[in-house]
Short mmCIF file of C-alpha atoms in Angstrom, two decimals:
data_model
loop_
_atom_site.label_atom_id
_atom_site.label_comp_id
_atom_site.label_asym_id
_atom_site.label_seq_id
_atom_site.Cartn_x
_atom_site.Cartn_y
_atom_site.Cartn_z
CA GLU A 218 -34.04 109.19 -131.44
CA VAL A 219 -34.20 105.41 -131.61
CA GLN A 220 -37.09 104.08 -133.61
CA LEU A 221 -38.35 100.72 -134.76
CA VAL A 222 -41.38 100.97 -136.98
CA GLU A 223 -43.33 97.90 -137.99
CA SER A 224 -45.60 97.79 -141.00
CA GLY A 225 -47.41 95.28 -143.17
CA GLY A 226 -49.94 93.89 -140.76
CA GLY A 227 -53.56 93.36 -141.63
CA LEU A 228 -56.42 90.92 -142.01
CA VAL A 229 -55.84 87.76 -144.00
CA GLN A 230 -57.64 84.47 -144.43
CA ALA A 231 -56.20 81.27 -143.10
CA GLY A 232 -53.64 79.91 -145.52
CA GLY A 233 -52.73 83.37 -146.72
CA SER A 234 -49.50 85.30 -146.46
CA LEU A 235 -48.21 88.59 -145.14
CA ARG A 236 -44.86 90.31 -145.07
CA LEU A 237 -44.04 92.50 -142.14
CA SER A 238 -41.29 95.10 -142.20
CA CYS A 239 -39.34 96.59 -139.34
CA ALA A 240 -37.53 99.81 -140.20
CA ALA A 241 -34.87 100.98 -137.75
CA SER A 242 -33.27 104.33 -137.13
CA GLY A 243 -31.31 106.13 -134.46
CA PHE A 244 -28.83 103.36 -133.61
CA THR A 245 -26.18 101.25 -135.30
CA PHE A 246 -28.45 98.67 -136.85
CA ASP A 247 -25.62 96.36 -137.95
CA ASP A 248 -24.61 95.80 -134.31
CA TYR A 249 -27.97 94.45 -133.20
CA ALA A 250 -29.87 91.22 -133.48
CA ILE A 251 -33.51 91.63 -134.40
CA GLY A 252 -36.30 89.56 -132.98
CA TRP A 253 -39.96 89.39 -133.80
CA PHE A 254 -42.34 88.80 -130.94
CA ARG A 255 -46.09 88.56 -130.78
CA GLN A 256 -48.72 89.03 -128.17
CA ALA A 257 -52.29 87.81 -128.37
CA PRO A 258 -55.02 89.16 -126.08
CA GLY A 259 -54.68 87.74 -122.58
CA LYS A 260 -51.38 86.04 -123.36
CA GLU A 261 -47.76 86.82 -122.69
CA ARG A 262 -45.48 88.19 -125.33
CA GLU A 263 -43.69 85.33 -127.08
CA PHE A 264 -40.67 85.04 -129.29
CA VAL A 265 -41.47 84.18 -132.89
CA ILE A 266 -38.31 84.42 -134.93
CA GLY A 267 -35.06 86.34 -134.92
CA VAL A 268 -31.88 86.98 -136.85
CA SER A 269 -28.39 87.78 -135.65
CA SER A 270 -26.64 91.04 -136.47
CA ASP A 271 -24.44 89.36 -139.08
CA THR A 272 -27.41 87.50 -140.64
CA GLN A 273 -25.70 84.14 -140.06
CA THR A 274 -27.99 82.82 -137.36
CA THR A 275 -31.74 82.59 -137.15
CA ARG A 276 -33.90 81.22 -134.39
CA TYR A 277 -37.62 80.53 -134.40
CA ARG A 278 -40.34 78.98 -132.37
CA GLU A 279 -41.34 75.51 -133.44
CA SER A 280 -44.89 76.43 -134.40
CA VAL A 281 -43.73 78.72 -137.21
CA LYS A 282 -41.06 76.41 -138.62
CA GLY A 283 -41.43 76.05 -142.36
CA ARG A 284 -43.98 78.88 -142.53
CA PHE A 285 -42.17 82.02 -141.36
CA THR A 286 -38.86 83.34 -142.60
CA ILE A 287 -36.83 86.33 -141.54
CA SER A 288 -34.38 88.39 -143.50
CA ARG A 289 -32.53 91.59 -142.93
CA ASP A 290 -31.12 94.24 -145.21
CA ASN A 291 -28.40 96.04 -143.32
CA ALA A 292 -28.04 98.55 -146.13
CA LYS A 293 -31.64 99.63 -145.53
CA ASP A 294 -31.71 99.10 -141.75
CA THR A 295 -34.76 96.92 -142.25
CA VAL A 296 -35.82 93.44 -141.25
CA TYR A 297 -38.57 91.50 -142.96
CA LEU A 298 -40.81 88.75 -141.66
CA ARG A 299 -42.44 86.66 -144.33
CA MET A 300 -45.40 84.69 -143.00
CA ASN A 301 -46.92 81.96 -145.13
CA SER A 302 -49.69 79.45 -144.46
CA LEU A 303 -51.09 81.66 -141.75
CA LYS A 304 -53.34 80.13 -139.12
CA PRO A 305 -55.92 81.73 -136.84
CA GLU A 306 -53.61 81.04 -133.90
CA ASP A 307 -51.05 83.38 -135.47
CA THR A 308 -53.39 86.27 -134.72
CA ALA A 309 -51.59 88.76 -132.49
CA VAL A 310 -49.84 92.09 -132.36
CA TYR A 311 -46.38 91.59 -133.81
CA PHE A 312 -43.44 93.56 -132.46
CA CYS A 313 -39.88 93.83 -133.63
CA ALA A 314 -37.10 94.39 -131.14
CA ALA A 315 -33.38 95.07 -131.27
CA GLY A 316 -30.84 93.64 -128.88
CA LYS A 317 -27.16 92.85 -128.63
CA LEU A 318 -27.89 89.11 -128.46
CA LEU A 319 -30.23 86.90 -130.44
CA THR A 320 -32.36 85.49 -127.65
CA ARG A 321 -35.91 84.39 -126.97
CA THR A 322 -36.03 86.50 -123.80
CA PRO A 323 -37.90 89.78 -124.32
CA ASP A 324 -36.24 91.53 -121.38
CA LEU A 325 -32.85 91.26 -123.07
CA TYR A 326 -33.87 93.45 -125.99
CA ASP A 327 -33.04 97.13 -125.82
CA TYR A 328 -35.44 98.71 -128.29
CA TRP A 329 -39.00 97.92 -129.31
CA GLY A 330 -41.41 98.98 -131.95
CA GLN A 331 -45.06 99.83 -131.34
CA GLY A 332 -46.36 96.71 -133.03
CA THR A 333 -48.58 95.86 -135.95
CA GLN A 334 -51.79 93.84 -135.79
CA VAL A 335 -52.05 90.58 -137.68
CA THR A 336 -55.47 88.96 -137.81
CA VAL A 337 -56.01 85.61 -139.46
CA SER A 338 -59.61 84.63 -140.10
CA SER A 339 -60.74 81.04 -140.33
#
């Protein structure tokens, strides 16, 4: 059974930090790019940051540049999202997804986690 399980979400004050984890199982993790997406109430799901299967390429949305970093540990089948200098507008449910290509397009990802809530208070 394919699974992606996110963890690490929570409530944090503006300016604070969180680290999200995405643990994968049931597929060949090394063959897949991993993307993090987020969805706020009433808004569409949006690409946040992603890393290629070989860890050589990362992509991110401009609004998180310099604040969010992504890393992956292929030995542990886990991807991490480090979020610093959090802002209230970062509040959303964060999802990790696995796909054959590193892309900003959600529909091109094959597997999705259930999401973890991140709430940033002002």
